[in-house]
């Protein structure tokens, strides 16, 4: 079955590898422009940027350097023509009525191509630094808060007005005009029971982590849980599964690179993640950050599902991943982004049955990635 393919663009330094041995670079508009345009060239369906307000430190200063999601995606909207773009909102920092207006503005730049990722927040340090953390009690009601947040936006987009009287938001004849040109799709990444229930009620797609090494079916359990919850709401909510791709001509070459990254893990940065993720003491076993961080080596990419091997092997694993029930799409990260996208577009995607509908005009790299600006800048 055909699936969407997306790219999780590197809005923070060093992408998703917490390693002293991986490519070291700071984020920039130019880099993310090249990545997004290259993804568009290869027929990717969407690009998503996270929101991160404080990094994890360590020797690599991991995610200490970040761009802002909405302003970046607005700029990318102006330099793309087909690919769908998702920005992330940290809901404790931006009022929903303002985010609704920001989304409508970007939709006017890229009609029908914009969506929003809802980030409830798991790292208290991101918010305490600004005096915006409501206390750890927030973990117990964050999805109730998120439900009202999304409802305000939907009211404004659909009716041009919101009068929601909730526990967390009270709207008084709040207006929005103009309305967006089409539906603004909402995505989330709820893994806990509460997160899944929120996704089933309020969003269009839910991101699932494909944990493990060369385990393309790893999302099966999470997707099954999502399907069960969605049945109760009767809504159409599908899963987007997240994987990192490490691909080379041979299995041995790819495995050598992966092992090299693991050997350089930034333990101090990973320890910070583990500490912050442990603040939610009542989280169930499926809560994303509680289950992701497992020292030592699997944490080099936050225990994200890693597909490593030859181009043929990775293509076969991605096809296998596409067969997991409820999977609508797969979002990819790479170790070396521009090189990785070219490998995927020219060597991997043409071998994938679930992407047989994609036709790229030629096998050359997208022009946006050939001007020399892709060179990584050392931190």
Tab-separated table of C-alpha atoms in Angstrom:
chain	number	residue	atom	x	y	z
A	1	UNK	CA	0.000	0.000	0.000
A	2	UNK	CA	1.249	3.491	-0.824
A	3	UNK	CA	2.424	5.549	2.142
A	4	UNK	CA	3.372	9.169	2.638
A	5	UNK	CA	7.041	9.930	3.221
A	6	UNK	CA	8.148	12.928	5.234
A	7	UNK	CA	11.342	14.456	6.546
A	8	UNK	CA	11.933	15.653	10.111
A	9	UNK	CA	14.069	18.672	9.238
A	10	UNK	CA	17.017	19.606	11.521
A	11	UNK	CA	15.780	22.766	13.197
A	12	UNK	CA	18.217	22.016	16.056
A	13	UNK	CA	21.964	21.495	15.854
A	14	UNK	CA	23.252	18.040	14.896
A	15	UNK	CA	19.853	16.710	13.893
A	16	UNK	CA	18.963	13.577	15.840
A	17	UNK	CA	22.374	12.084	16.564
A	18	UNK	CA	23.716	12.777	20.057
A	19	UNK	CA	27.254	11.820	19.173
A	20	UNK	CA	30.687	13.412	19.035
A	21	UNK	CA	31.370	11.299	15.937
A	22	UNK	CA	28.366	12.372	13.871
A	23	UNK	CA	28.215	15.407	11.561
A	24	UNK	CA	28.429	18.567	13.708
A	25	UNK	CA	26.510	21.592	12.475
A	26	UNK	CA	24.270	24.422	13.581
A	27	UNK	CA	20.825	24.939	12.081
A	28	UNK	CA	20.215	27.579	9.448
A	29	UNK	CA	17.489	28.598	7.051
A	30	UNK	CA	19.797	27.822	4.132
A	31	UNK	CA	20.398	24.241	5.270
A	32	UNK	CA	16.717	23.594	5.972
A	33	UNK	CA	15.746	25.198	2.668
A	34	UNK	CA	18.067	22.895	0.770
A	35	UNK	CA	16.786	19.858	2.663
A	36	UNK	CA	13.123	20.734	2.122
A	37	UNK	CA	13.553	21.582	-1.550
A	38	UNK	CA	15.518	18.393	-2.101
A	39	UNK	CA	12.786	16.392	-0.348
A	40	UNK	CA	10.194	18.068	-2.575
A	41	UNK	CA	12.264	17.185	-5.631
A	42	UNK	CA	12.204	13.502	-4.625
A	43	UNK	CA	8.466	13.495	-4.129
A	44	UNK	CA	8.319	13.640	-0.332
A	45	UNK	CA	4.839	14.406	0.917
A	46	UNK	CA	5.680	16.541	3.943
A	47	UNK	CA	8.352	18.195	6.061
A	48	UNK	CA	7.964	18.810	9.793
A	49	UNK	CA	9.966	20.970	12.173
A	50	UNK	CA	9.960	20.486	15.936
A	51	UNK	CA	10.002	23.216	18.562
A	52	UNK	CA	12.780	23.062	21.137
A	53	UNK	CA	13.382	25.925	23.554
A	54	UNK	CA	16.320	24.568	25.531
A	55	UNK	CA	18.887	21.947	24.645
A	56	UNK	CA	20.541	19.098	26.503
A	57	UNK	CA	24.099	20.421	26.703
A	58	UNK	CA	26.980	17.995	26.887
A	59	UNK	CA	30.162	18.226	24.866
A	60	UNK	CA	28.166	18.508	21.633
A	61	UNK	CA	25.841	21.213	23.046
A	62	UNK	CA	23.058	19.050	21.700
A	63	UNK	CA	20.004	21.079	20.667
A	64	UNK	CA	21.361	24.149	22.439
A	65	UNK	CA	21.045	25.919	19.077
A	66	UNK	CA	17.568	26.021	17.532
A	67	UNK	CA	15.517	28.003	15.079
A	68	UNK	CA	11.825	28.786	15.704
A	69	UNK	CA	9.335	26.517	13.999
A	70	UNK	CA	6.578	28.799	12.660
A	71	UNK	CA	8.850	31.484	11.266
A	72	UNK	CA	11.044	28.841	9.624
A	73	UNK	CA	8.092	27.074	8.002
A	74	UNK	CA	6.670	30.387	6.775
A	75	UNK	CA	9.959	31.045	5.019
A	76	UNK	CA	10.015	27.519	3.573
A	77	UNK	CA	6.440	27.928	2.382
A	78	UNK	CA	7.609	30.759	0.151
A	79	UNK	CA	10.370	28.700	-1.503
A	80	UNK	CA	8.440	25.456	-2.115
A	81	UNK	CA	5.414	24.621	-4.237
A	82	UNK	CA	4.148	21.105	-3.493
A	83	UNK	CA	5.393	19.668	-0.216
A	84	UNK	CA	3.174	19.944	2.873
A	85	UNK	CA	4.709	21.774	5.820
A	86	UNK	CA	4.064	21.214	9.532
A	87	UNK	CA	5.156	23.678	12.207
A	88	UNK	CA	5.142	22.840	15.918
A	89	UNK	CA	3.569	24.867	18.689
A	90	UNK	CA	4.671	24.545	22.300
A	91	UNK	CA	1.199	25.072	23.677
A	92	UNK	CA	2.353	26.525	27.007
A	93	UNK	CA	4.021	29.432	25.201
A	94	UNK	CA	1.623	30.609	22.464
A	95	UNK	CA	-2.123	31.343	22.796
A	96	UNK	CA	-4.274	29.182	20.496
A	97	UNK	CA	-6.007	32.143	18.867
A	98	UNK	CA	-2.636	33.577	17.858
A	99	UNK	CA	-1.438	30.207	16.528
A	100	UNK	CA	-4.662	29.884	14.530
A	101	UNK	CA	-3.950	33.268	12.919
A	102	UNK	CA	-0.315	32.350	12.272
A	103	UNK	CA	-1.477	29.159	10.552
A	104	UNK	CA	-3.947	31.085	8.395
A	105	UNK	CA	-1.176	33.474	7.411
A	106	UNK	CA	1.126	30.666	6.311
A	107	UNK	CA	-1.786	29.023	4.488
A	108	UNK	CA	-2.079	32.213	2.439
A	109	UNK	CA	1.550	31.708	1.405
A	110	UNK	CA	1.119	27.991	0.684
A	111	UNK	CA	-2.615	27.287	0.273
A	112	UNK	CA	-3.578	23.827	1.439
A	113	UNK	CA	-0.014	22.907	2.375
A	114	UNK	CA	0.214	23.834	6.045
A	115	UNK	CA	-0.451	21.931	9.248
A	116	UNK	CA	0.356	22.110	12.964
A	117	UNK	CA	2.084	19.706	15.331
A	118	UNK	CA	0.840	19.945	18.935
A	119	UNK	CA	3.619	19.807	21.548
A	120	UNK	CA	2.337	19.535	25.116
A	121	UNK	CA	5.827	19.697	26.640
A	122	UNK	CA	7.848	17.165	28.616
A	123	UNK	CA	11.048	19.040	29.557
A	124	UNK	CA	10.317	21.462	32.434
A	125	UNK	CA	13.598	23.351	31.928
A	126	UNK	CA	12.313	24.680	28.600
A	127	UNK	CA	9.558	26.526	30.411
A	128	UNK	CA	10.967	27.317	33.864
A	129	UNK	CA	13.628	29.453	32.173
A	130	UNK	CA	10.817	31.745	30.995
A	131	UNK	CA	8.617	31.483	34.065
A	132	UNK	CA	6.006	29.548	32.056
A	133	UNK	CA	6.022	26.128	33.732
A	134	UNK	CA	2.793	25.569	35.704
A	135	UNK	CA	4.437	22.937	37.886
A	136	UNK	CA	4.699	19.185	37.526
A	137	UNK	CA	0.963	18.910	38.146
A	138	UNK	CA	0.677	19.933	34.493
A	139	UNK	CA	1.646	16.402	33.480
A	140	UNK	CA	-1.702	15.271	34.864
A	141	UNK	CA	-3.861	17.647	32.808
A	142	UNK	CA	-1.781	18.503	29.746
A	143	UNK	CA	-4.060	16.658	27.326
A	144	UNK	CA	-7.146	18.316	28.773
A	145	UNK	CA	-5.330	21.622	28.194
A	146	UNK	CA	-4.339	20.528	24.672
A	147	UNK	CA	-7.930	19.522	23.848
A	148	UNK	CA	-9.251	22.982	24.654
A	149	UNK	CA	-6.305	24.541	22.809
A	150	UNK	CA	-7.047	22.664	19.581
A	151	UNK	CA	-10.794	23.271	19.906
A	152	UNK	CA	-10.236	27.028	20.004
A	153	UNK	CA	-8.237	26.830	16.778
A	154	UNK	CA	-10.810	24.632	15.057
A	155	UNK	CA	-13.644	26.964	16.059
A	156	UNK	CA	-11.792	29.939	14.607
A	157	UNK	CA	-10.884	28.194	11.360
A	158	UNK	CA	-14.358	26.781	10.809
A	159	UNK	CA	-16.616	29.549	12.130
A	160	UNK	CA	-14.375	32.603	12.320
A	161	UNK	CA	-15.247	32.967	15.999
A	162	UNK	CA	-14.653	31.158	19.280
A	163	UNK	CA	-16.644	31.471	22.478
A	164	UNK	CA	-15.238	28.397	24.189
A	165	UNK	CA	-15.669	28.465	27.949
A	166	UNK	CA	-13.294	25.858	29.255
A	167	UNK	CA	-11.281	25.121	32.345
A	168	UNK	CA	-8.108	26.521	30.783
A	169	UNK	CA	-9.327	28.899	28.070
A	170	UNK	CA	-12.155	31.413	28.111
A	171	UNK	CA	-12.870	33.045	24.775
A	172	UNK	CA	-15.075	36.137	24.441
A	173	UNK	CA	-16.284	36.598	20.875
A	174	UNK	CA	-12.744	35.876	19.632
A	175	UNK	CA	-12.587	36.595	15.905
A	176	UNK	CA	-10.497	35.298	13.029
A	177	UNK	CA	-10.613	36.520	9.439
A	178	UNK	CA	-9.740	35.552	6.813
A	179	UNK	CA	-10.283	31.834	7.273
A	180	UNK	CA	-7.752	29.346	5.862
A	181	UNK	CA	-8.244	28.157	2.294
A	182	UNK	CA	-8.718	24.535	3.402
A	183	UNK	CA	-8.484	22.315	6.450
A	184	UNK	CA	-5.404	22.855	8.594
A	185	UNK	CA	-4.304	19.338	9.492
A	186	UNK	CA	-3.310	18.680	13.101
A	187	UNK	CA	-0.725	16.134	14.192
A	188	UNK	CA	0.465	15.013	17.607
A	189	UNK	CA	2.760	12.401	19.109
A	190	UNK	CA	0.806	10.972	22.015
A	191	UNK	CA	2.158	7.613	23.176
A	192	UNK	CA	0.644	7.346	26.659
A	193	UNK	CA	-2.985	6.369	27.217
A	194	UNK	CA	-3.926	10.039	27.656
A	195	UNK	CA	-1.937	11.036	24.588
A	196	UNK	CA	-3.626	8.399	22.456
A	197	UNK	CA	-7.072	9.482	23.635
A	198	UNK	CA	-6.263	13.084	22.773
A	199	UNK	CA	-5.071	12.055	19.313
A	200	UNK	CA	-8.182	9.970	18.683
A	201	UNK	CA	-10.449	12.908	19.552
A	202	UNK	CA	-8.623	15.949	18.196
A	203	UNK	CA	-5.944	15.324	15.537
A	204	UNK	CA	-5.590	13.881	12.044
A	205	UNK	CA	-2.320	11.982	12.420
A	206	UNK	CA	-0.363	10.676	15.392
A	207	UNK	CA	3.398	10.143	15.322
A	208	UNK	CA	4.732	6.852	16.623
A	209	UNK	CA	8.348	6.051	17.404
A	210	UNK	CA	9.680	2.977	15.599
A	211	UNK	CA	11.967	1.821	18.433
A	212	UNK	CA	14.882	-0.556	17.991
A	213	UNK	CA	17.545	-1.494	15.466
A	214	UNK	CA	16.338	-2.884	12.126
A	215	UNK	CA	12.889	-3.583	13.524
A	216	UNK	CA	10.551	-2.244	10.822
A	217	UNK	CA	7.475	-3.699	12.540
A	218	UNK	CA	8.257	-2.038	15.874
A	219	UNK	CA	5.277	0.307	15.609
A	220	UNK	CA	2.785	-2.557	15.559
A	221	UNK	CA	1.920	-2.416	19.262
A	222	UNK	CA	1.532	1.368	19.348
A	223	UNK	CA	-0.495	1.408	16.141
A	224	UNK	CA	-2.784	-1.298	17.492
A	225	UNK	CA	-3.367	0.772	20.614
A	226	UNK	CA	-4.143	3.801	18.460
A	227	UNK	CA	-6.622	1.821	16.367
A	228	UNK	CA	-8.438	0.605	19.461
A	229	UNK	CA	-8.815	4.108	20.854
A	230	UNK	CA	-9.838	5.556	17.480
A	231	UNK	CA	-12.652	3.002	17.211
A	232	UNK	CA	-14.320	4.683	20.182
A	233	UNK	CA	-14.358	8.085	18.470
A	234	UNK	CA	-15.215	6.945	14.961
A	235	UNK	CA	-12.729	9.430	13.516
A	236	UNK	CA	-10.099	8.851	10.832
A	237	UNK	CA	-6.747	9.078	12.640
A	238	UNK	CA	-3.690	7.370	11.156
A	239	UNK	CA	-0.125	6.871	12.315
A	240	UNK	CA	3.083	8.408	11.023
A	241	UNK	CA	6.069	6.273	12.063
A	242	UNK	CA	9.494	7.806	12.691
A	243	UNK	CA	12.751	6.130	11.587
A	244	UNK	CA	16.385	7.136	11.167
A	245	UNK	CA	18.044	5.930	7.962
A	246	UNK	CA	21.713	4.878	7.891
A	247	UNK	CA	22.304	3.518	4.377
A	248	UNK	CA	25.362	2.695	2.307
A	249	UNK	CA	26.239	0.477	-0.642
A	250	UNK	CA	26.743	-2.523	1.655
A	251	UNK	CA	25.419	-3.654	5.021
A	252	UNK	CA	28.952	-3.656	6.396
A	253	UNK	CA	29.615	-0.035	5.447
A	254	UNK	CA	26.351	1.135	6.995
A	255	UNK	CA	26.917	-0.843	10.189
A	256	UNK	CA	30.456	0.534	10.494
A	257	UNK	CA	29.098	4.078	10.326
A	258	UNK	CA	26.360	3.336	12.885
A	259	UNK	CA	28.850	1.780	15.304
A	260	UNK	CA	31.109	4.799	14.923
A	261	UNK	CA	28.248	7.089	15.920
A	262	UNK	CA	27.433	4.941	18.945
A	263	UNK	CA	31.039	4.963	20.098
A	264	UNK	CA	30.913	8.769	20.243
A	265	UNK	CA	27.703	9.086	22.285
A	266	UNK	CA	27.512	12.300	24.305
A	267	UNK	CA	26.676	10.735	27.677
A	268	UNK	CA	26.215	14.071	29.465
A	269	UNK	CA	23.582	15.221	26.971
A	270	UNK	CA	21.756	11.900	27.157
A	271	UNK	CA	21.827	11.996	30.954
A	272	UNK	CA	20.099	15.392	30.850
A	273	UNK	CA	17.316	13.906	28.720
A	274	UNK	CA	16.887	11.042	31.163
A	275	UNK	CA	16.694	13.454	34.101
A	276	UNK	CA	14.149	15.751	32.455
A	277	UNK	CA	12.099	12.850	31.130
A	278	UNK	CA	11.855	11.447	34.638
A	279	UNK	CA	10.071	14.516	36.018
A	280	UNK	CA	6.725	12.998	35.052
A	281	UNK	CA	6.740	10.423	37.843
A	282	UNK	CA	3.266	9.115	37.017
A	283	UNK	CA	3.843	8.527	33.314
A	284	UNK	CA	2.797	5.105	32.059
A	285	UNK	CA	5.278	2.781	30.389
A	286	UNK	CA	4.293	4.014	26.933
A	287	UNK	CA	5.058	7.685	27.614
A	288	UNK	CA	7.482	8.764	24.924
A	289	UNK	CA	10.455	10.105	26.837
A	290	UNK	CA	10.275	7.604	29.678
A	291	UNK	CA	10.543	4.732	27.198
A	292	UNK	CA	12.937	6.324	24.715
A	293	UNK	CA	15.988	6.988	26.827
A	294	UNK	CA	17.855	3.805	27.611
A	295	UNK	CA	21.523	4.279	28.333
A	296	UNK	CA	23.956	3.851	26.857
A	297	UNK	CA	24.198	3.167	23.146
A	298	UNK	CA	20.543	3.107	22.063
A	299	UNK	CA	20.245	6.699	23.239
A	300	UNK	CA	22.595	7.995	20.564
A	301	UNK	CA	19.411	8.858	18.637
A	302	UNK	CA	16.968	8.760	21.572
A	303	UNK	CA	16.203	5.113	20.877
A	304	UNK	CA	14.523	6.124	17.636
A	305	UNK	CA	13.896	3.234	15.287
A	306	UNK	CA	17.031	2.854	13.173
A	307	UNK	CA	17.034	1.181	9.757
A	308	UNK	CA	20.630	0.425	8.874
A	309	UNK	CA	22.050	-1.434	5.911
A	310	UNK	CA	22.442	-1.497	2.159
A	311	UNK	CA	20.100	0.477	-0.047
A	312	UNK	CA	18.264	-2.728	-0.959
A	313	UNK	CA	17.928	-3.801	2.677
A	314	UNK	CA	16.644	-0.414	3.838
A	315	UNK	CA	14.127	-0.270	0.974
A	316	UNK	CA	12.817	-3.710	1.920
A	317	UNK	CA	12.528	-2.711	5.599
A	318	UNK	CA	10.620	0.453	4.725
A	319	UNK	CA	8.226	-1.584	2.598
A	320	UNK	CA	7.755	-3.899	5.558
A	321	UNK	CA	7.129	-0.940	7.865
A	322	UNK	CA	4.433	0.306	5.496
A	323	UNK	CA	2.413	-2.883	6.081
A	324	UNK	CA	1.831	-2.196	9.779
A	325	UNK	CA	-1.907	-1.520	10.250
A	326	UNK	CA	-2.890	2.152	10.686
A	327	UNK	CA	0.372	3.380	9.122
A	328	UNK	CA	-0.372	6.269	6.781
A	329	UNK	CA	3.159	7.553	6.482
A	330	UNK	CA	6.789	7.324	7.526
A	331	UNK	CA	8.865	10.309	8.646
A	332	UNK	CA	12.606	10.044	8.150
A	333	UNK	CA	15.736	11.476	9.705
A	334	UNK	CA	19.252	11.051	8.349
A	335	UNK	CA	22.774	11.200	9.709
A	336	UNK	CA	24.020	13.385	6.854
A	337	UNK	CA	20.908	15.129	5.600
A	338	UNK	CA	21.686	16.281	2.061
A	339	UNK	CA	23.708	13.197	1.215
A	340	UNK	CA	21.111	11.008	2.906
A	341	UNK	CA	18.256	12.520	0.912
A	342	UNK	CA	20.100	11.920	-2.348
A	343	UNK	CA	20.747	8.304	-1.381
A	344	UNK	CA	17.111	7.856	-0.473
A	345	UNK	CA	15.803	9.557	-3.608
A	346	UNK	CA	18.092	7.816	-6.098
A	347	UNK	CA	19.010	4.512	-4.450
A	348	UNK	CA	16.278	3.540	-1.960
A	349	UNK	CA	12.922	4.986	-3.016
A	350	UNK	CA	13.082	3.515	-6.548
A	351	UNK	CA	13.245	0.052	-4.931
A	352	UNK	CA	10.265	0.593	-2.605
A	353	UNK	CA	6.951	-0.970	-3.610
A	354	UNK	CA	5.046	1.425	-1.341
A	355	UNK	CA	6.554	4.368	-3.261
A	356	UNK	CA	6.168	3.002	-6.773
A	357	UNK	CA	3.752	5.825	-7.566
A	358	UNK	CA	6.531	8.418	-7.195
A	359	UNK	CA	8.259	9.422	-10.409
A	360	UNK	CA	11.270	11.742	-10.178
A	361	UNK	CA	12.141	13.522	-13.414
A	362	UNK	CA	15.782	12.486	-13.290
A	363	UNK	CA	18.245	10.820	-10.971
A	364	UNK	CA	20.263	13.936	-10.306
A	365	UNK	CA	20.316	15.738	-7.001
A	366	UNK	CA	17.853	18.549	-6.515
A	367	UNK	CA	19.346	21.838	-7.653
A	368	UNK	CA	18.848	23.324	-4.211
A	369	UNK	CA	21.506	21.041	-2.815
A	370	UNK	CA	24.270	21.695	-5.338
A	371	UNK	CA	25.382	25.231	-4.618
A	372	UNK	CA	28.007	24.411	-2.039
A	373	UNK	CA	26.050	25.913	0.862
A	374	UNK	CA	25.426	22.432	2.223
A	375	UNK	CA	28.816	22.284	3.870
A	376	UNK	CA	28.412	21.786	7.593
A	377	UNK	CA	29.668	24.447	9.939
A	378	UNK	CA	31.584	23.238	12.969
A	379	UNK	CA	30.236	24.246	16.346
